[in-house]
PDB file of C-alpha atoms in Angstrom:
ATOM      1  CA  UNK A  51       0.590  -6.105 -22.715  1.00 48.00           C
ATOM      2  CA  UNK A  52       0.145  -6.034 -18.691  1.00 62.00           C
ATOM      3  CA  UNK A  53      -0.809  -9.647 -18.458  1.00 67.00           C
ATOM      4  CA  UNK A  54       2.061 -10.910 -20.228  1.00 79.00           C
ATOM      5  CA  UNK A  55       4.221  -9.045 -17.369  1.00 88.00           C
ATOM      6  CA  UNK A  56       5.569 -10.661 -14.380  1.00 89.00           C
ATOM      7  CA  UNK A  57       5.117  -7.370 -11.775  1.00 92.00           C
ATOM      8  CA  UNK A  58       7.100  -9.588  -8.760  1.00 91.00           C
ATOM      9  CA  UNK A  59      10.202  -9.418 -10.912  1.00 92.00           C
ATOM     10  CA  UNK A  60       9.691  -5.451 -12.324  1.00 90.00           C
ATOM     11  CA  UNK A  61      10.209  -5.226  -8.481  1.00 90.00           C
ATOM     12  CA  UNK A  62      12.986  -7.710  -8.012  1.00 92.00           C
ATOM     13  CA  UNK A  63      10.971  -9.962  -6.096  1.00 93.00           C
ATOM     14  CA  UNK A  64      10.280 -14.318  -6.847  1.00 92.00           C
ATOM     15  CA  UNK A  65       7.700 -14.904  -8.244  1.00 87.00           C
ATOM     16  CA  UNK A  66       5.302 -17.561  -8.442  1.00 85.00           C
ATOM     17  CA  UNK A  67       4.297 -19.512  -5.369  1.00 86.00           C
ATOM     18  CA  UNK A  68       6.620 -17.835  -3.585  1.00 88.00           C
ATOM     19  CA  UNK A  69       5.763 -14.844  -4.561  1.00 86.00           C
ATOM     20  CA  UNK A  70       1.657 -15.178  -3.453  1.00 87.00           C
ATOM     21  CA  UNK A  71       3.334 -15.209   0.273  1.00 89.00           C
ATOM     22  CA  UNK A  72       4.957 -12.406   0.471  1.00 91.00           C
ATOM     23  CA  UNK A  73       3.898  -9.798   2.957  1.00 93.00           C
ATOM     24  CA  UNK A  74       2.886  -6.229   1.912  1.00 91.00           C
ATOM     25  CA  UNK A  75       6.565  -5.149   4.287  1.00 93.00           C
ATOM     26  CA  UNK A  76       8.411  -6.942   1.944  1.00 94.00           C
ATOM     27  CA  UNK A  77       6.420  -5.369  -1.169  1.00 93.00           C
ATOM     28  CA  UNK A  78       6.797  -1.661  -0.198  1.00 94.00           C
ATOM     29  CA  UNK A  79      10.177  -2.231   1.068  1.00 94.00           C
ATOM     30  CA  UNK A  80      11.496  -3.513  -2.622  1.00 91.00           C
ATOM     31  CA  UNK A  81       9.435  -0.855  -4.496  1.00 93.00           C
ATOM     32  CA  UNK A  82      11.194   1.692  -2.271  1.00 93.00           C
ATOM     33  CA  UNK A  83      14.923   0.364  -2.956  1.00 93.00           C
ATOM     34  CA  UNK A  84      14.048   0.027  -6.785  1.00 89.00           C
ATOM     35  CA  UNK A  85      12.509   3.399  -7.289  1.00 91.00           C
ATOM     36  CA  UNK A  86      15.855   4.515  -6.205  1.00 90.00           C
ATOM     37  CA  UNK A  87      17.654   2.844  -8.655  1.00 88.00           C
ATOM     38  CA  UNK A  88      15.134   3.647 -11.559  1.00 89.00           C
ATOM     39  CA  UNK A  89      13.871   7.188 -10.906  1.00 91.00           C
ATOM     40  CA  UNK A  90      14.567   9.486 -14.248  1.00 90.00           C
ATOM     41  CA  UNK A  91      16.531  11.515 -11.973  1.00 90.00           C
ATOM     42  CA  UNK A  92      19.225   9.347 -11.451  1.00 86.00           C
ATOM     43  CA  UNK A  93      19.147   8.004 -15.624  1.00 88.00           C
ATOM     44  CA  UNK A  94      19.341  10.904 -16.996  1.00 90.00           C
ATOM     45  CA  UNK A  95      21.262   9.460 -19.987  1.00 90.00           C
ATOM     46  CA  UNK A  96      18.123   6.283 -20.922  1.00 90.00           C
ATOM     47  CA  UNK A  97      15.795   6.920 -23.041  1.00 93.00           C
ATOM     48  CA  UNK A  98      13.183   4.314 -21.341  1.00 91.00           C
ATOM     49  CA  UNK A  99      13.744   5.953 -17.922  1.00 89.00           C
ATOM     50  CA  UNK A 100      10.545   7.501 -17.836  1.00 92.00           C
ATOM     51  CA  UNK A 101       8.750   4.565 -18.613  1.00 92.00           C
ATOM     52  CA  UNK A 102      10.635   2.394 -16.796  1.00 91.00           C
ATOM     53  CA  UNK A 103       9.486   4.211 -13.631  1.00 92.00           C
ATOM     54  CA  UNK A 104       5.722   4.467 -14.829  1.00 92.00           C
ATOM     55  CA  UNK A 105       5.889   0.307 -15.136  1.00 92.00           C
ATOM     56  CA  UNK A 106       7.485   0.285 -11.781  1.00 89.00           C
ATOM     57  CA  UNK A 107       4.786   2.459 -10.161  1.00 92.00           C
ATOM     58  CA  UNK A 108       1.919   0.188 -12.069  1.00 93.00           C
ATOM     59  CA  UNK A 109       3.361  -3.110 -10.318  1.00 91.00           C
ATOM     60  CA  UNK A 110       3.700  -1.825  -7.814  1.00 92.00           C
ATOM     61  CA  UNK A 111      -0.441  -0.434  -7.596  1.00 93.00           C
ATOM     62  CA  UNK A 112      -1.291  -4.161  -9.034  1.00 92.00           C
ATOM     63  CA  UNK A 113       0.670  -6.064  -6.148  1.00 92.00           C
ATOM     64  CA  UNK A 114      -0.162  -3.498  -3.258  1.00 91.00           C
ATOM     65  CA  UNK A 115      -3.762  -3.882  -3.970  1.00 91.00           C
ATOM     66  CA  UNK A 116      -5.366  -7.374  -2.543  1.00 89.00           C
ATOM     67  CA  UNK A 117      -7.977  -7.851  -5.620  1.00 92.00           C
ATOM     68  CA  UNK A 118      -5.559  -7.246  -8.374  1.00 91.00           C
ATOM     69  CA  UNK A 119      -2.854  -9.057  -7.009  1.00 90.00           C
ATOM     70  CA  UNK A 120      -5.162 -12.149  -6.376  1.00 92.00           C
ATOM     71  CA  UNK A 121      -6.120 -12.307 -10.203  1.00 92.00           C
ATOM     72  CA  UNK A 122      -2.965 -12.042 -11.100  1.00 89.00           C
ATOM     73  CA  UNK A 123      -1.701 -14.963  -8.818  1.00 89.00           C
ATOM     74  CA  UNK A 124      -4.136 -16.960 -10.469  1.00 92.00           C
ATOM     75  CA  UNK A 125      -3.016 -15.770 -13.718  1.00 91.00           C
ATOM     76  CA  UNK A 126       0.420 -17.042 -12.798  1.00 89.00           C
ATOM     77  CA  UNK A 127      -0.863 -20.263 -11.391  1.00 90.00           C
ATOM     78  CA  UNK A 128      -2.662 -20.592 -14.746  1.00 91.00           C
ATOM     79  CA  UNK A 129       0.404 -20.845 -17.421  1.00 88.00           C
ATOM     80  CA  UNK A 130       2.440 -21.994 -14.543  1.00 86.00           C
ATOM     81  CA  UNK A 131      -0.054 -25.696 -14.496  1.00 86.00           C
ATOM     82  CA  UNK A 132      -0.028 -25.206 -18.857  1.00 88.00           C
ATOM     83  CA  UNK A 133       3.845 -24.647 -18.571  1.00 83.00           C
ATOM     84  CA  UNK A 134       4.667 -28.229 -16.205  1.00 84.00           C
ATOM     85  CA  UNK A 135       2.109 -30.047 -18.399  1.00 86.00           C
ATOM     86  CA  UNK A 136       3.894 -29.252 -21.829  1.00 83.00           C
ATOM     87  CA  UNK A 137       7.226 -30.008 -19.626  1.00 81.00           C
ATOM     88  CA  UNK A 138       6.117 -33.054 -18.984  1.00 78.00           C
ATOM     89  CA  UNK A 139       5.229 -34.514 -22.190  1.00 77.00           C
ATOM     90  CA  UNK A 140       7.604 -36.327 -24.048  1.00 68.00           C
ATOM     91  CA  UNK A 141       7.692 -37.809 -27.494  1.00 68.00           C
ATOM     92  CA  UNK A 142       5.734 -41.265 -26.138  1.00 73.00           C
ATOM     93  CA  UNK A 143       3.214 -39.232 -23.814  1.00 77.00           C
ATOM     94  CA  UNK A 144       2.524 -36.143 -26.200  1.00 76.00           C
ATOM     95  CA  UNK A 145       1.409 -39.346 -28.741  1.00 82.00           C
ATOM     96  CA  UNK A 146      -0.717 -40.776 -26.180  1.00 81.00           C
ATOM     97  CA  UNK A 147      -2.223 -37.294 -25.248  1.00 75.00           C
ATOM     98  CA  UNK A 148      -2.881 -36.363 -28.293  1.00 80.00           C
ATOM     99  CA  UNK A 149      -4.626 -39.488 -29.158  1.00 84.00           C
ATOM    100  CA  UNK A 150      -6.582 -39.349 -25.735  1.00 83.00           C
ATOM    101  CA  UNK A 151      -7.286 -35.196 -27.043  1.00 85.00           C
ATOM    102  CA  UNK A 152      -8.817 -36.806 -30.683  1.00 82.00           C
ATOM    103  CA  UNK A 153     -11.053 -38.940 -29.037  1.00 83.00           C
ATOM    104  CA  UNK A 154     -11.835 -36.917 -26.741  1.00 79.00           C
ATOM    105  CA  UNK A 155     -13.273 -34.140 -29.270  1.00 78.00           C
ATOM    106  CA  UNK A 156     -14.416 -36.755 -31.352  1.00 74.00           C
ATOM    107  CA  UNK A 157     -17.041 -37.728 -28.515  1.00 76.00           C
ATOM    108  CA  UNK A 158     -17.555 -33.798 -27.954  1.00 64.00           C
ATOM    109  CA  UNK A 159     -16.006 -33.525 -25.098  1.00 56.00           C
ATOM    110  CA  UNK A 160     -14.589 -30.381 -24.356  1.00 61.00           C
ATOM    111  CA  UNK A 161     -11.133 -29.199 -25.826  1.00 72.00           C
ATOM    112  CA  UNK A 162      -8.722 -28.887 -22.497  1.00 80.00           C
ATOM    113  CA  UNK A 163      -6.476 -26.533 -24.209  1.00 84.00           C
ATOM    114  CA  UNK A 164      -9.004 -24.094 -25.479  1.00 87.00           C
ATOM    115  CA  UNK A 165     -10.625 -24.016 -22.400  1.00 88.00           C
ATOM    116  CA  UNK A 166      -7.122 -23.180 -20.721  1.00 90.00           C
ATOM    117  CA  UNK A 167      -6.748 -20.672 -23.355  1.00 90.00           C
ATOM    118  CA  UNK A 168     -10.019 -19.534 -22.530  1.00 91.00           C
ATOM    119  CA  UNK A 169      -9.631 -19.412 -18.814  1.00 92.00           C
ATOM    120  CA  UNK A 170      -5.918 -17.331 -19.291  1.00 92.00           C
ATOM    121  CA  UNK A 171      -8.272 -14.837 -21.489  1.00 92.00           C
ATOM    122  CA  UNK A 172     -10.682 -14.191 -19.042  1.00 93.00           C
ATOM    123  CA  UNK A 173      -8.626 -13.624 -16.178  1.00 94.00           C
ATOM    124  CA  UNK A 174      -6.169 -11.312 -18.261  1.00 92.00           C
ATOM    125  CA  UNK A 175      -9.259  -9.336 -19.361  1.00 92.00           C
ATOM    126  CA  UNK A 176     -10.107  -8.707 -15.361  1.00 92.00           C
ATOM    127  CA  UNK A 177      -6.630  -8.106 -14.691  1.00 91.00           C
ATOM    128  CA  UNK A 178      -6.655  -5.781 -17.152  1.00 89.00           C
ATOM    129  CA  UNK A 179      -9.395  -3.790 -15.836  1.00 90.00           C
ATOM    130  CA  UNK A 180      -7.958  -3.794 -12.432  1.00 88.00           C
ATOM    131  CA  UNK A 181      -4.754  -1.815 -13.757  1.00 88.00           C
ATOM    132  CA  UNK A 182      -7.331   0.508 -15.497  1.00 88.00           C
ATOM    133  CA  UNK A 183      -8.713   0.975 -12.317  1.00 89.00           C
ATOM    134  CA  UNK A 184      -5.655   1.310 -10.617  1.00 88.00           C
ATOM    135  CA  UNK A 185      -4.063   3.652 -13.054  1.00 84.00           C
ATOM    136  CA  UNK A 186      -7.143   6.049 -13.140  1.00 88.00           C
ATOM    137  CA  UNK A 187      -7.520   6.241  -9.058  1.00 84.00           C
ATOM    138  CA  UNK A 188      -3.616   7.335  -9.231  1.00 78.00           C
ATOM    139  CA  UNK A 189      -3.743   9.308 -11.928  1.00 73.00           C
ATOM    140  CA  UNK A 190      -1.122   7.295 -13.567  1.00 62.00           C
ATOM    141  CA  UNK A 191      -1.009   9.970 -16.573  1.00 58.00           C
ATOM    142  CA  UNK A 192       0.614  12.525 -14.328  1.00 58.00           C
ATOM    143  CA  UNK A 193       4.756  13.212 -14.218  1.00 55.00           C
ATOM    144  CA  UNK A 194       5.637  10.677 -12.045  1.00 59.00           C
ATOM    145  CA  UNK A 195       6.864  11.060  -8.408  1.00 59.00           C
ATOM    146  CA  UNK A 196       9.920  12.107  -6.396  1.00 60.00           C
ATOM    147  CA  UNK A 197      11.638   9.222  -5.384  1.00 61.00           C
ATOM    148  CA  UNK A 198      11.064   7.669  -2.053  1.00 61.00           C
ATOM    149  CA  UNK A 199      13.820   9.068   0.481  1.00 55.00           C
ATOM    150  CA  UNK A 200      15.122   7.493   3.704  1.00 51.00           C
ATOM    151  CA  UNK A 201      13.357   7.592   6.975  1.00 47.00           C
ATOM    152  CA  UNK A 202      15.563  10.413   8.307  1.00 46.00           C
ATOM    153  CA  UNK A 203      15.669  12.695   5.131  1.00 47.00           C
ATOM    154  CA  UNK A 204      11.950  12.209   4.555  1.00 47.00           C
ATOM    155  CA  UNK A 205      11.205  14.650   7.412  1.00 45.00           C
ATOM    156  CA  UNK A 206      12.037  17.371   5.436  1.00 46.00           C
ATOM    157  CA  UNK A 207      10.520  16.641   1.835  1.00 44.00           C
ATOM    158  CA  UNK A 208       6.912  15.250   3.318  1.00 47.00           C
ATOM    159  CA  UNK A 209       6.159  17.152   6.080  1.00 48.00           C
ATOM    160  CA  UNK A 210       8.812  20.233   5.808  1.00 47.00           C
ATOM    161  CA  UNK A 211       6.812  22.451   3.618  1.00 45.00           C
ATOM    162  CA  UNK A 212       8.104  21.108   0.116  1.00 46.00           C
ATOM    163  CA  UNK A 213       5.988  17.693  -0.208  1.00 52.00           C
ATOM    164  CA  UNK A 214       2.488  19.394  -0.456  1.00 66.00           C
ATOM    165  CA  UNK A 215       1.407  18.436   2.509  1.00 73.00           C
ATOM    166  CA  UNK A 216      -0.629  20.284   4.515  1.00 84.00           C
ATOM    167  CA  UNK A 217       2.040  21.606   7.058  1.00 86.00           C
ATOM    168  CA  UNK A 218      -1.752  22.366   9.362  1.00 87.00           C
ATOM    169  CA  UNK A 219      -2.261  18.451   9.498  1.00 88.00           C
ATOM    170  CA  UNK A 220       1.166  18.024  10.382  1.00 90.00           C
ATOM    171  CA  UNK A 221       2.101  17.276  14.444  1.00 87.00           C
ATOM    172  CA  UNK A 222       5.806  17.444  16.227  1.00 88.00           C
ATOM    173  CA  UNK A 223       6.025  14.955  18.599  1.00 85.00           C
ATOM    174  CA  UNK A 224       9.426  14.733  20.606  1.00 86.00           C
ATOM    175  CA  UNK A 225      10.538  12.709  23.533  1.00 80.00           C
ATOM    176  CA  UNK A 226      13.875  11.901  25.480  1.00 81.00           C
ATOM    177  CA  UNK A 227      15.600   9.338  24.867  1.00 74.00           C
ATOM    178  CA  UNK A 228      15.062   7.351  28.419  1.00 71.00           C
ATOM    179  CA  UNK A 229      12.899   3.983  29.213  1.00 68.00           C
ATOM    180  CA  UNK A 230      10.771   2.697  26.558  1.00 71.00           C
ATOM    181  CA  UNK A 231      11.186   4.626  23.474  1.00 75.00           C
ATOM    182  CA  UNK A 232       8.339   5.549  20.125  1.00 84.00           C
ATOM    183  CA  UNK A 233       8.250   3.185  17.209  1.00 86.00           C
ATOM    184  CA  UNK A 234       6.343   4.672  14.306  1.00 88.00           C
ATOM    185  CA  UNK A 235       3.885   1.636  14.656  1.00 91.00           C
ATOM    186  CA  UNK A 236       3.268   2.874  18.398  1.00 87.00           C
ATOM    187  CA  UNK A 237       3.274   6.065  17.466  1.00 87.00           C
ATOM    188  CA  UNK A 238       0.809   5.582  14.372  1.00 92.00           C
ATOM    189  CA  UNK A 239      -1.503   3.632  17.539  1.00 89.00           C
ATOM    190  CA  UNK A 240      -1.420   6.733  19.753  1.00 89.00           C
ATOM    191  CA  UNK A 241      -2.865   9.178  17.062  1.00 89.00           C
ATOM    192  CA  UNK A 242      -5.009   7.241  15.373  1.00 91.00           C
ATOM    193  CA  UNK A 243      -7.708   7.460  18.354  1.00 88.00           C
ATOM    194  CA  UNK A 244      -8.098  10.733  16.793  1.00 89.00           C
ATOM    195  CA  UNK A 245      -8.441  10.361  13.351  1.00 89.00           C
ATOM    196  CA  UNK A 246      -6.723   8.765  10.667  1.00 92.00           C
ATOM    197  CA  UNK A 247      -3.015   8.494  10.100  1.00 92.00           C
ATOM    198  CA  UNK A 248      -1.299   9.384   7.148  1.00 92.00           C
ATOM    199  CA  UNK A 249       2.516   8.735   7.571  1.00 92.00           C
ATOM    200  CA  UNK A 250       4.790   9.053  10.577  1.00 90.00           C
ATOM    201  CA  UNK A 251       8.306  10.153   9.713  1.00 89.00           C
ATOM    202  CA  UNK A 252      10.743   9.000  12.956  1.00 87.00           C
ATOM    203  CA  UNK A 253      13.818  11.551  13.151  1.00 78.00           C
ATOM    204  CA  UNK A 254      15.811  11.629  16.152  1.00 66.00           C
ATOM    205  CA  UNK A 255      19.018  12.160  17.794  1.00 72.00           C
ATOM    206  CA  UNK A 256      21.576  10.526  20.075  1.00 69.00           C
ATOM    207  CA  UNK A 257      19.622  12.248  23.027  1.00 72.00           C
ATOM    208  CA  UNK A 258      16.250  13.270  22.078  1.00 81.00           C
ATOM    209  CA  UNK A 259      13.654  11.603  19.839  1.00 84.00           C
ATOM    210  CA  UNK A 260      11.457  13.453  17.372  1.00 87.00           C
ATOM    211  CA  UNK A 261       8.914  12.646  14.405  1.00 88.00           C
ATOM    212  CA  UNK A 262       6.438  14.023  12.611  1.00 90.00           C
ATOM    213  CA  UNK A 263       2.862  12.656  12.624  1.00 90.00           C
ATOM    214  CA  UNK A 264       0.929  13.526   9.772  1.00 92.00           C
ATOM    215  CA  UNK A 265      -3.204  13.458  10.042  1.00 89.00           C
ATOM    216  CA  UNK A 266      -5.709  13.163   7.690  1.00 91.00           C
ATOM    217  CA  UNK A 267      -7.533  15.919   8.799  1.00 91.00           C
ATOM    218  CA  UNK A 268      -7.016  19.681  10.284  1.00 88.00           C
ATOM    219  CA  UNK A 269      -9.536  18.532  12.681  1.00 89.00           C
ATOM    220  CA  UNK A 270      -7.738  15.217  14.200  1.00 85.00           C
ATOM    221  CA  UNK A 271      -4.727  17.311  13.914  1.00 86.00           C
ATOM    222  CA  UNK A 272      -6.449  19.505  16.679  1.00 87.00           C
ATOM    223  CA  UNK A 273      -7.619  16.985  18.848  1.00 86.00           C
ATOM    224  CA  UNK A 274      -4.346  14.798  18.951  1.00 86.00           C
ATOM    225  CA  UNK A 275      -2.297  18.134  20.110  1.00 85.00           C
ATOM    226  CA  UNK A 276      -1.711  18.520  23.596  1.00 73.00           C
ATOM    227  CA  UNK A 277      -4.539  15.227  24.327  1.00 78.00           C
ATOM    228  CA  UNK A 278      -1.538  12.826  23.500  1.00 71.00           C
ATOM    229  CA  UNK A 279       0.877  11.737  26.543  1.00 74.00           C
ATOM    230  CA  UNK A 280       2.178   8.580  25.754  1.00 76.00           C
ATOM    231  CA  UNK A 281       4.386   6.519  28.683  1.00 74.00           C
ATOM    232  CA  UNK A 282       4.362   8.023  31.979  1.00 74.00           C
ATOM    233  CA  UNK A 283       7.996   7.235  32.393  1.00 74.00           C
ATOM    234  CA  UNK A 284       8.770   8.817  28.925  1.00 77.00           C
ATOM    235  CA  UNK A 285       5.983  11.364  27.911  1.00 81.00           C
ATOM    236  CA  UNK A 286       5.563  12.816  24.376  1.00 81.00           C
ATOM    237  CA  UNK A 287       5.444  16.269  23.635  1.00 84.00           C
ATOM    238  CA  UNK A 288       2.850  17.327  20.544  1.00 87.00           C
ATOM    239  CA  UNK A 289       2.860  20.667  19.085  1.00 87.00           C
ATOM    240  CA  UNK A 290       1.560  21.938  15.613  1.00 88.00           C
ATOM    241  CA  UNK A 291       4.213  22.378  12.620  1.00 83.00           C
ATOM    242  CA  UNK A 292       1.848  25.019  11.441  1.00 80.00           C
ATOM    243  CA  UNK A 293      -1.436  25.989  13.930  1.00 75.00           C
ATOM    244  CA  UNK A 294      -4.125  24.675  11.843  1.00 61.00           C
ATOM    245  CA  UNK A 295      -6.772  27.264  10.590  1.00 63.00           C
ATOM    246  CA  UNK A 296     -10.449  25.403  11.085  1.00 48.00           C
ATOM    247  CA  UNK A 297     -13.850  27.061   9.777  1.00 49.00           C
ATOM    248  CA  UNK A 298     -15.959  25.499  12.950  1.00 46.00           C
ATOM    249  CA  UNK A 299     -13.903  24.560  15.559  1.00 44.00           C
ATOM    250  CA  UNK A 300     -16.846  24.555  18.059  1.00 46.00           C
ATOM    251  CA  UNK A 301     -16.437  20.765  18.446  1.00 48.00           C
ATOM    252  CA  UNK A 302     -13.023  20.867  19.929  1.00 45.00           C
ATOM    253  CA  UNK A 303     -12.454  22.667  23.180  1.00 49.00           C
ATOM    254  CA  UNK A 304      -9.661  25.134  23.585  1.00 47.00           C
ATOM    255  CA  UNK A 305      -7.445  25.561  26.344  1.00 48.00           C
ATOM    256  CA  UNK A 306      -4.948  28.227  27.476  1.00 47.00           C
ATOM    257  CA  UNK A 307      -2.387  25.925  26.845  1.00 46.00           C
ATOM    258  CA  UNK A 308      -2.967  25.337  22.924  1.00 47.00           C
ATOM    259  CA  UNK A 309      -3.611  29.080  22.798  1.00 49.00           C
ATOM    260  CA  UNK A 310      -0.081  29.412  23.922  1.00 46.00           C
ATOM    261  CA  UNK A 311       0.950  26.622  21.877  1.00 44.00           C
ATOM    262  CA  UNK A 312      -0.340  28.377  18.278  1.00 46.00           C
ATOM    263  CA  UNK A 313       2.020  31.549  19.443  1.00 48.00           C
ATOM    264  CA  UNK A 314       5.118  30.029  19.883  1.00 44.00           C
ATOM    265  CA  UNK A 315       7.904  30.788  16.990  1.00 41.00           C
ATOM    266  CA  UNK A 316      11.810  30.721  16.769  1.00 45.00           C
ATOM    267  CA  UNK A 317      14.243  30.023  19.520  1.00 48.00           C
ATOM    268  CA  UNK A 318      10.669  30.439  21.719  1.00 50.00           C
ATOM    269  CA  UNK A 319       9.239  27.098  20.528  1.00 50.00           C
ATOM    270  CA  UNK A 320      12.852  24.818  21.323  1.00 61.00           C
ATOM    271  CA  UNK A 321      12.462  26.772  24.991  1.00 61.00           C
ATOM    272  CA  UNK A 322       9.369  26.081  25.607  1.00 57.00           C
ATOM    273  CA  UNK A 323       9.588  22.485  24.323  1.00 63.00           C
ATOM    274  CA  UNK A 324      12.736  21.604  26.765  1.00 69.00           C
ATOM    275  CA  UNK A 325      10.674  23.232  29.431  1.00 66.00           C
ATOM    276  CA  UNK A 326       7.993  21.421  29.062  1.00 57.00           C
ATOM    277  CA  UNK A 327       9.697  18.104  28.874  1.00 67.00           C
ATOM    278  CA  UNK A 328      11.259  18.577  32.150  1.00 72.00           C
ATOM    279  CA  UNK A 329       8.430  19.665  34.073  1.00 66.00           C
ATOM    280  CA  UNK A 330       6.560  16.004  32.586  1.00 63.00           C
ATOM    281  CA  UNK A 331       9.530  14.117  33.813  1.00 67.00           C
ATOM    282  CA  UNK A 332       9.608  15.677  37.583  1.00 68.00           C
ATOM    283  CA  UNK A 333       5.917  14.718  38.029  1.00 54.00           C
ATOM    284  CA  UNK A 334       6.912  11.355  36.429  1.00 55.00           C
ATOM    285  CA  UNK A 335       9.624  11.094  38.865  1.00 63.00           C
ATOM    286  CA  UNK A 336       7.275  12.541  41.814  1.00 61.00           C
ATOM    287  CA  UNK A 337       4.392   9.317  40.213  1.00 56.00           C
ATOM    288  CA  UNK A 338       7.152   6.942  41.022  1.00 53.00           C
TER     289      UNK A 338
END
């Protein structure tokens, strides 16, 4: 049954109180190591590897989303409080409880443990529905994923034409390494003025930097090319991974430039990357 387990430690994490303050960083960042170490892929010898993955992928979807997680903090917090009280009672003090429980009942009052038990119940039943909820927005029936790869190799299975991504909504931003560099938070803050951002994927080398940016839409894909700069001292070039194909594209203006942009292929597109990163940093150095 899903309420009976503890989704912190599927993921490795503590659980408990310490467990209700830990950050969604430190979430994603344990699912990602143990999806590694559990993906069928790399078991192909266990039986349970499949399912070992699914149960994985549903704590995961419980503790990534805020109202599921909070019932089942409570949940926790429930058997935790039953748990210390049964701890706590001794041979003398269970006596004296359960004397204090007869008389209570005796006078009607209301029985503390089946309320507890009723409490646990009802807050298993919600949790319960969450992880319904959960499992049919993810379509938790389906094979289950690839497992997460690295920042650097990700470039090529998300955005690199085997992923299923939408290579149109996909943006390559490059920039040298000089001054203040890109984070893929600052990076994420740059696009996002023009429409929602799905992933950034930060690749790199020892003199250049490079990522991919990956939009929502065709149309913020659009916008964002050639309308993002970045720092003046370090300035970002932004060029489609595939020109994106838009029904009514009335509502964004096009230049020469992206004309010229959309045309470029092969050795072409590195040439006229380079030459447009040098001619940013001479009027950068001209600014100064």
């Amino acid at each position: 049954m899903d309420a009976q387990i503890d989704h912190y430690a599927v993921l490795g994490l503590p659980s408990g109180e310490e467990g209700a303050k830990l950050t969604e960083k430190e979430i994603n960042k344990a699912y990602r190591w143990k999806a590694l170490e559990l993906h069928p892929d790399k078991r192909p010898d266990d039986p349970n590897a499949a399912a070992n993955f699914q149960q994985l992928r549903t704590s995961y979807d419980i503790l990534r989303d805020d109202k599921a997680r909070k019932l089942f903090d409570e949940l926790l917090r429930v058997k935790r409080d039953r748990e210390l009280r049964h701890s706590q009672r001794d041979g003398k003090r269970r006596k004296m409880v359960s004397d204090l429980e007869r008389r209570e009942r005796d006078a009607n009052a209301p029985d503390l443990a089946a309320k507890e038990r009723e409490e646990e119940a009802r807050i298993a039943r919600q949790l319960k529905e969450e992880i319904a909820r959960i499992r049919a927005m993810h379509g938790m029936k389906a094979a289950p994923p690839p497992p997460p790869e690295t920042e650097k190799e990700s470039g090529r299975g998300r955005a690199g034409g085997g992923g299923g991504v939408d290579q149109e909504k996909v943006l390559k931003v490059s920039w040298e390494k000089v001054g203040e560099g890109y984070s893929a938070d600052k990076l994420r803050e740059l696009f996002s003025e023009f429409g929602e951002v799905e992933d950034v994927v930060i690749k790199g080398s020892k003199k250049k930097g490079s990522a991919l940016v990956v939009m929502a839409t065709k149309e913020g894909s659009v916008a964002a090319t050639g309308s993002v700069i970045g720092h003046l001292a370090n300035p970002l070039l932004v060029l489609p991974l595939k020109p994106a194909t838009i029904a009514d594209s009335s509502s964004f203006p096009k230049s020469a430039e992206t004309t010229k942009l959309s045309n470029l292929v092969g050795a072409g597109y590195q040439a006229f990357e380079d030459s447009v990163l040098k001619k940013l940093q001479k009027v950068c150095h001209l600014l100064v």
